[in-house]
CSV table of C-alpha atoms in Angstrom, one decimal:
chain,number,residue,atom,x,y,z
A,1,MET,CA,-38.7,4.8,53.3
A,2,LYS,CA,-38.2,8.2,51.8
A,3,VAL,CA,-34.7,10.2,53.3
A,4,LEU,CA,-34.4,13.8,52.9
A,5,VAL,CA,-30.9,15.0,53.2
A,6,PRO,CA,-30.2,18.2,52.4
A,7,VAL,CA,-26.5,20.1,51.4
A,8,LYS,CA,-25.0,22.8,51.2
A,9,ARG,CA,-23.1,25.0,48.7
A,10,VAL,CA,-19.4,26.3,50.6
A,11,VAL,CA,-16.0,27.1,50.4
A,12,ASP,CA,-13.6,23.8,50.3
A,13,TYR,CA,-11.9,22.8,53.8
A,14,ASN,CA,-9.2,23.1,51.3
A,15,VAL,CA,-8.7,26.9,50.3
A,16,LYS,CA,-7.4,29.0,52.8
A,17,VAL,CA,-10.5,31.9,53.4
A,18,ARG,CA,-9.6,35.5,53.4
A,19,VAL,CA,-11.3,38.1,54.1
A,20,LYS,CA,-12.9,41.3,51.9
A,21,SER,CA,-10.8,44.6,51.8
A,22,ASP,CA,-14.2,45.9,52.9
A,23,GLN,CA,-14.5,43.8,55.9
A,24,SER,CA,-18.8,43.1,54.1
A,25,GLY,CA,-17.5,39.5,54.4
A,26,VAL,CA,-15.4,36.3,52.5
A,27,ASP,CA,-13.8,36.4,49.6
A,28,ILE,CA,-15.3,33.5,47.4
A,29,ALA,CA,-14.4,35.0,43.7
A,30,ASN,CA,-12.7,32.3,42.2
A,31,VAL,CA,-12.7,29.8,45.1
A,32,LYS,CA,-12.8,26.4,44.6
A,33,MET,CA,-16.3,25.1,46.3
A,34,SER,CA,-17.7,21.9,47.6
A,35,MET,CA,-20.3,20.4,49.3
A,36,ASN,CA,-20.1,21.5,53.6
A,37,PRO,CA,-18.5,18.1,55.1
A,38,PHE,CA,-20.8,16.9,57.4
A,39,ASP,CA,-23.7,17.3,54.6
A,40,GLU,CA,-21.8,14.9,52.6
A,41,ILE,CA,-21.2,12.2,55.8
A,42,ALA,CA,-25.7,13.0,55.8
A,43,VAL,CA,-25.3,11.6,51.9
A,44,GLU,CA,-23.3,9.0,52.4
A,45,GLU,CA,-25.5,7.3,55.1
A,46,ALA,CA,-28.7,8.1,53.1
A,47,THR,CA,-27.6,5.9,50.2
A,48,ARG,CA,-25.8,2.8,53.3
A,49,LEU,CA,-29.1,3.3,54.6
A,50,LYS,CA,-31.1,2.2,50.4
A,51,GLU,CA,-28.3,0.1,50.2
A,52,ALA,CA,-29.1,-1.8,53.7
A,53,GLY,CA,-32.7,-2.1,51.6
A,54,LYS,CA,-34.0,0.6,55.0
A,55,ALA,CA,-34.7,3.9,52.4
A,56,SER,CA,-36.6,3.4,49.4
A,57,GLU,CA,-35.8,6.9,47.8
A,58,ILE,CA,-33.5,9.5,48.7
A,59,ILE,CA,-34.2,13.1,47.7
A,60,ALA,CA,-31.0,16.0,47.8
A,61,VAL,CA,-31.9,19.5,49.0
A,62,SER,CA,-30.0,22.9,48.4
A,63,CYS,CA,-31.2,26.3,48.7
A,64,GLY,CA,-28.7,29.2,46.9
A,65,ILE,CA,-27.5,30.0,44.2
A,66,LEU,CA,-28.3,28.5,41.2
A,67,GLN,CA,-24.0,27.0,41.4
A,68,SER,CA,-26.1,25.0,43.8
A,69,GLN,CA,-26.7,22.1,40.8
A,70,GLU,CA,-23.5,21.5,41.2
A,71,THR,CA,-23.5,20.5,44.1
A,72,LEU,CA,-26.8,18.3,44.5
A,73,ARG,CA,-25.0,17.1,41.3
A,74,THR,CA,-22.6,16.1,43.4
A,75,ALA,CA,-25.1,13.6,45.9
A,76,MET,CA,-26.8,12.1,43.2
A,77,ALA,CA,-23.2,10.8,42.0
A,78,ILE,CA,-22.8,9.2,45.5
A,79,GLY,CA,-25.9,7.8,45.4
A,80,ALA,CA,-29.5,10.6,45.8
A,81,ASP,CA,-32.2,9.9,43.4
A,82,ARG,CA,-33.4,13.2,42.7
A,83,GLY,CA,-32.7,17.2,43.7
A,84,ILE,CA,-34.2,19.6,44.7
A,85,LEU,CA,-33.1,23.4,44.3
A,86,VAL,CA,-34.2,26.1,45.8
A,87,GLU,CA,-32.3,29.2,44.0
A,88,THR,CA,-32.5,32.2,45.8
A,89,ASP,CA,-29.9,34.8,45.3
A,90,VAL,CA,-30.5,36.4,49.1
A,91,GLU,CA,-28.5,35.6,51.7
A,92,LEU,CA,-30.3,31.9,53.5
A,93,GLN,CA,-30.2,32.9,57.4
A,94,PRO,CA,-30.1,29.5,59.5
A,95,LEU,CA,-33.9,29.5,60.5
A,96,ALA,CA,-34.7,30.5,56.6
A,97,VAL,CA,-33.4,27.2,55.4
A,98,ALA,CA,-34.9,25.6,58.4
A,99,LYS,CA,-39.0,27.2,57.0
A,100,LEU,CA,-38.4,26.5,53.1
A,101,LEU,CA,-36.6,22.4,54.2
A,102,LYS,CA,-40.2,22.4,56.9
A,103,ALA,CA,-42.0,22.4,53.6
A,104,ILE,CA,-40.8,20.9,51.5
A,105,ALA,CA,-40.8,18.3,54.0
A,106,ASP,CA,-44.9,18.6,54.2
A,107,LYS,CA,-44.9,18.0,50.6
A,108,GLU,CA,-42.7,15.5,49.7
A,109,GLN,CA,-43.5,13.4,52.5
A,110,PRO,CA,-40.1,11.9,53.7
A,111,GLN,CA,-40.3,9.8,56.9
A,112,LEU,CA,-35.7,10.7,57.9
A,113,ILE,CA,-34.5,14.0,57.1
A,114,ILE,CA,-30.4,13.3,57.6
A,115,LEU,CA,-28.4,16.5,57.1
A,116,GLY,CA,-24.8,17.5,59.1
A,117,LYS,CA,-24.8,19.0,62.2
A,118,GLN,CA,-23.2,22.7,60.8
A,119,ALA,CA,-22.0,24.1,58.2
A,120,ILE,CA,-18.5,24.8,57.9
A,121,ASP,CA,-18.5,28.2,56.1
A,122,ASP,CA,-20.9,30.2,59.9
A,123,ASP,CA,-20.2,27.4,62.1
A,124,ALA,CA,-24.0,28.1,63.4
A,125,ASN,CA,-25.0,24.5,64.1
A,126,GLN,CA,-28.7,24.9,64.2
A,127,THR,CA,-30.7,24.8,61.1
A,128,GLY,CA,-32.1,20.7,62.3
A,129,GLN,CA,-32.8,21.9,65.8
A,130,MET,CA,-34.7,24.7,63.5
A,131,LEU,CA,-36.5,22.5,61.6
A,132,ALA,CA,-37.5,19.8,63.6
A,133,ALA,CA,-39.3,22.5,65.8
A,134,LEU,CA,-40.7,23.9,63.3
A,135,LEU,CA,-41.5,20.2,61.6
A,136,ASP,CA,-41.8,18.8,65.9
A,137,TRP,CA,-40.0,15.6,64.8
A,138,PRO,CA,-38.2,14.0,67.5
A,139,GLN,CA,-34.4,14.7,66.5
A,140,ALA,CA,-30.7,13.0,67.3
A,141,THR,CA,-29.0,15.9,66.8
A,142,TYR,CA,-24.5,14.2,66.8
A,143,ALA,CA,-25.0,11.2,64.9
A,144,SER,CA,-21.7,9.0,65.4
A,145,LYS,CA,-23.9,6.1,64.3
A,146,VAL,CA,-27.8,5.5,63.2
A,147,GLU,CA,-29.8,1.8,62.3
A,148,VAL,CA,-33.4,1.7,61.2
A,149,ASP,CA,-35.5,-0.8,62.6
A,150,GLY,CA,-39.1,-0.7,61.9
A,151,ASP,CA,-41.1,2.5,62.2
A,152,LYS,CA,-37.5,3.1,64.9
A,153,VAL,CA,-34.4,4.8,64.9
A,154,LYS,CA,-31.5,3.6,67.0
A,155,VAL,CA,-28.8,6.9,67.0
A,156,THR,CA,-26.4,6.7,69.3
A,157,ARG,CA,-24.6,10.0,69.6
A,158,GLU,CA,-21.5,12.6,70.9
A,159,VAL,CA,-21.9,14.4,73.8
A,160,ASP,CA,-19.2,15.2,75.9
A,161,GLY,CA,-19.7,12.7,78.7
A,162,GLY,CA,-18.6,10.2,76.2
A,163,LEU,CA,-22.2,8.4,73.7
A,164,GLU,CA,-25.4,8.6,74.5
A,165,THR,CA,-28.0,6.3,71.7
A,166,VAL,CA,-31.1,7.6,71.7
A,167,SER,CA,-34.4,5.6,70.5
A,168,LEU,CA,-36.7,8.3,67.3
A,169,ALA,CA,-39.9,6.8,66.3
A,170,LEU,CA,-40.1,8.1,62.6
A,171,PRO,CA,-40.9,10.2,61.3
A,172,ALA,CA,-37.8,11.4,62.8
A,173,ILE,CA,-34.9,14.3,62.4
A,174,ILE,CA,-30.9,13.5,62.3
A,175,THR,CA,-27.5,15.6,62.3
A,176,THR,CA,-24.3,14.0,61.2
A,177,ASP,CA,-21.1,14.3,62.8
A,178,LEU,CA,-17.6,13.2,62.0
A,179,ARG,CA,-17.8,9.0,63.0
A,180,LEU,CA,-20.5,8.1,61.3
A,181,ASN,CA,-19.0,7.8,58.4
A,182,GLU,CA,-16.5,8.0,55.6
A,183,PRO,CA,-18.3,9.1,52.4
A,184,ARG,CA,-17.1,7.1,49.0
A,185,TYR,CA,-15.0,8.1,46.1
A,186,VAL,CA,-17.2,9.6,43.5
A,187,THR,CA,-16.5,7.9,40.2
A,188,LEU,CA,-16.9,9.1,36.9
A,189,PRO,CA,-19.6,6.5,35.8
A,190,ASN,CA,-21.9,7.4,38.7
A,191,ILE,CA,-21.0,11.7,38.0
A,192,MET,CA,-22.0,10.6,34.6
A,193,LYS,CA,-25.1,9.3,35.1
A,194,ALA,CA,-26.4,12.3,38.1
A,195,LYS,CA,-26.1,14.3,35.0
A,196,LYS,CA,-29.3,11.8,33.9
A,197,LYS,CA,-31.1,12.8,37.0
A,198,THR,CA,-34.1,14.8,38.3
A,199,LEU,CA,-33.2,18.3,39.7
A,200,ASP,CA,-36.4,20.5,40.0
A,201,ASN,CA,-35.4,23.7,40.9
A,202,ILE,CA,-38.1,25.9,42.4
A,203,LYS,CA,-38.0,29.7,44.0
A,204,PRO,CA,-38.6,30.1,47.7
A,205,ALA,CA,-42.2,32.1,46.6
A,206,ASP,CA,-42.9,29.2,45.1
A,207,LEU,CA,-43.4,27.5,48.5
A,208,GLY,CA,-44.9,30.4,50.0
A,209,VAL,CA,-40.9,31.0,52.2
A,210,ASP,CA,-40.0,34.8,52.9
A,211,VAL,CA,-36.2,33.9,53.3
A,212,THR,CA,-35.0,38.0,53.5
A,213,PRO,CA,-32.1,38.0,56.2
A,214,ARG,CA,-33.5,38.7,59.9
A,215,LEU,CA,-29.6,39.5,60.9
A,216,LYS,CA,-27.4,42.2,59.6
A,217,THR,CA,-23.8,40.7,59.4
A,218,LEU,CA,-21.6,44.2,60.0
A,219,LYS,CA,-18.2,43.6,59.8
A,220,VAL,CA,-16.1,40.5,59.1
A,221,SER,CA,-12.1,40.4,60.4
A,222,GLU,CA,-9.6,38.1,60.9
A,223,PRO,CA,-8.9,36.2,63.6
A,224,PRO,CA,-5.4,37.9,65.6
A,225,ARG,CA,-2.4,36.2,64.9
A,226,ARG,CA,-0.1,34.5,67.3
A,227,SER,CA,2.7,34.7,68.5
A,228,ALA,CA,5.2,31.8,68.6
A,229,GLY,CA,5.9,29.4,71.3
A,230,ILE,CA,8.5,29.0,73.3
A,231,ILE,CA,11.2,25.8,74.0
A,232,VAL,CA,12.3,25.6,77.2
A,233,PRO,CA,14.8,23.1,78.1
A,234,ASP,CA,13.6,21.5,81.4
A,235,VAL,CA,9.8,21.3,83.1
A,236,ALA,CA,11.0,23.5,86.1
A,237,THR,CA,11.7,26.6,83.4
A,238,LEU,CA,8.4,25.5,82.3
A,239,VAL,CA,6.5,25.6,85.6
A,240,ALA,CA,8.3,28.3,86.1
A,241,LYS,CA,7.4,30.7,83.0
A,242,LEU,CA,3.7,29.0,83.7
A,243,LYS,CA,3.8,30.7,87.4
A,244,THR,CA,5.1,33.9,86.8
A,245,GLU,CA,4.5,35.1,83.2
A,246,ALA,CA,0.9,33.2,81.7
A,247,LYS,CA,-0.1,33.3,85.7
A,248,VAL,CA,-1.7,30.2,84.4
A,249,ILE,CA,-1.0,28.3,88.3
């Protein structure tokens, strides 16, 4: 079984993001970048499937600027066999990414696509669902457990009311949630091995996909600062303030 794992280069989750002075976007100059955490979980899950003998090849795919090669090398250090970079300087939106991934899926013919449920930069949570619609494949989002059995995959999903278990016929698409696994620590020997793995570089035009943005960002601003809280001496005072000041009860 061939597994395709899309990964995205984003601002590291430990970095406090700052808005540009002209409010045109987030300032990423001299900021540490890393793989989207949900995508890292997806690569780990694909690697575990391969280690269990369920998958034969893992292909990591990234769409973006040339520096996204670093993210692909990280994916290959975790366990991906090879990487594909769709290089473009255009700001990619979820639908454009889904179209690029569809074109690659048509070419590579994977049986399973595992990707993060959302990226921590735009929090769109759309790419997996759009890709499933474009490919007309079954999908299971917010996966917390994945079990492959022959030509079926059983996925436990995190939903508002608890957990839901679904069975999908392959080929299928899965988006990962935080509790699916804990990604392994990438060792230096595996980082060195990843440098020797194949990494193909292509352009959106090679796939016949138009990635022109359909949405325009008008302004990016920081959320308003929250006012400081207060400490109350007892429950009675708290209830009184909730009634008279907050007026929530």
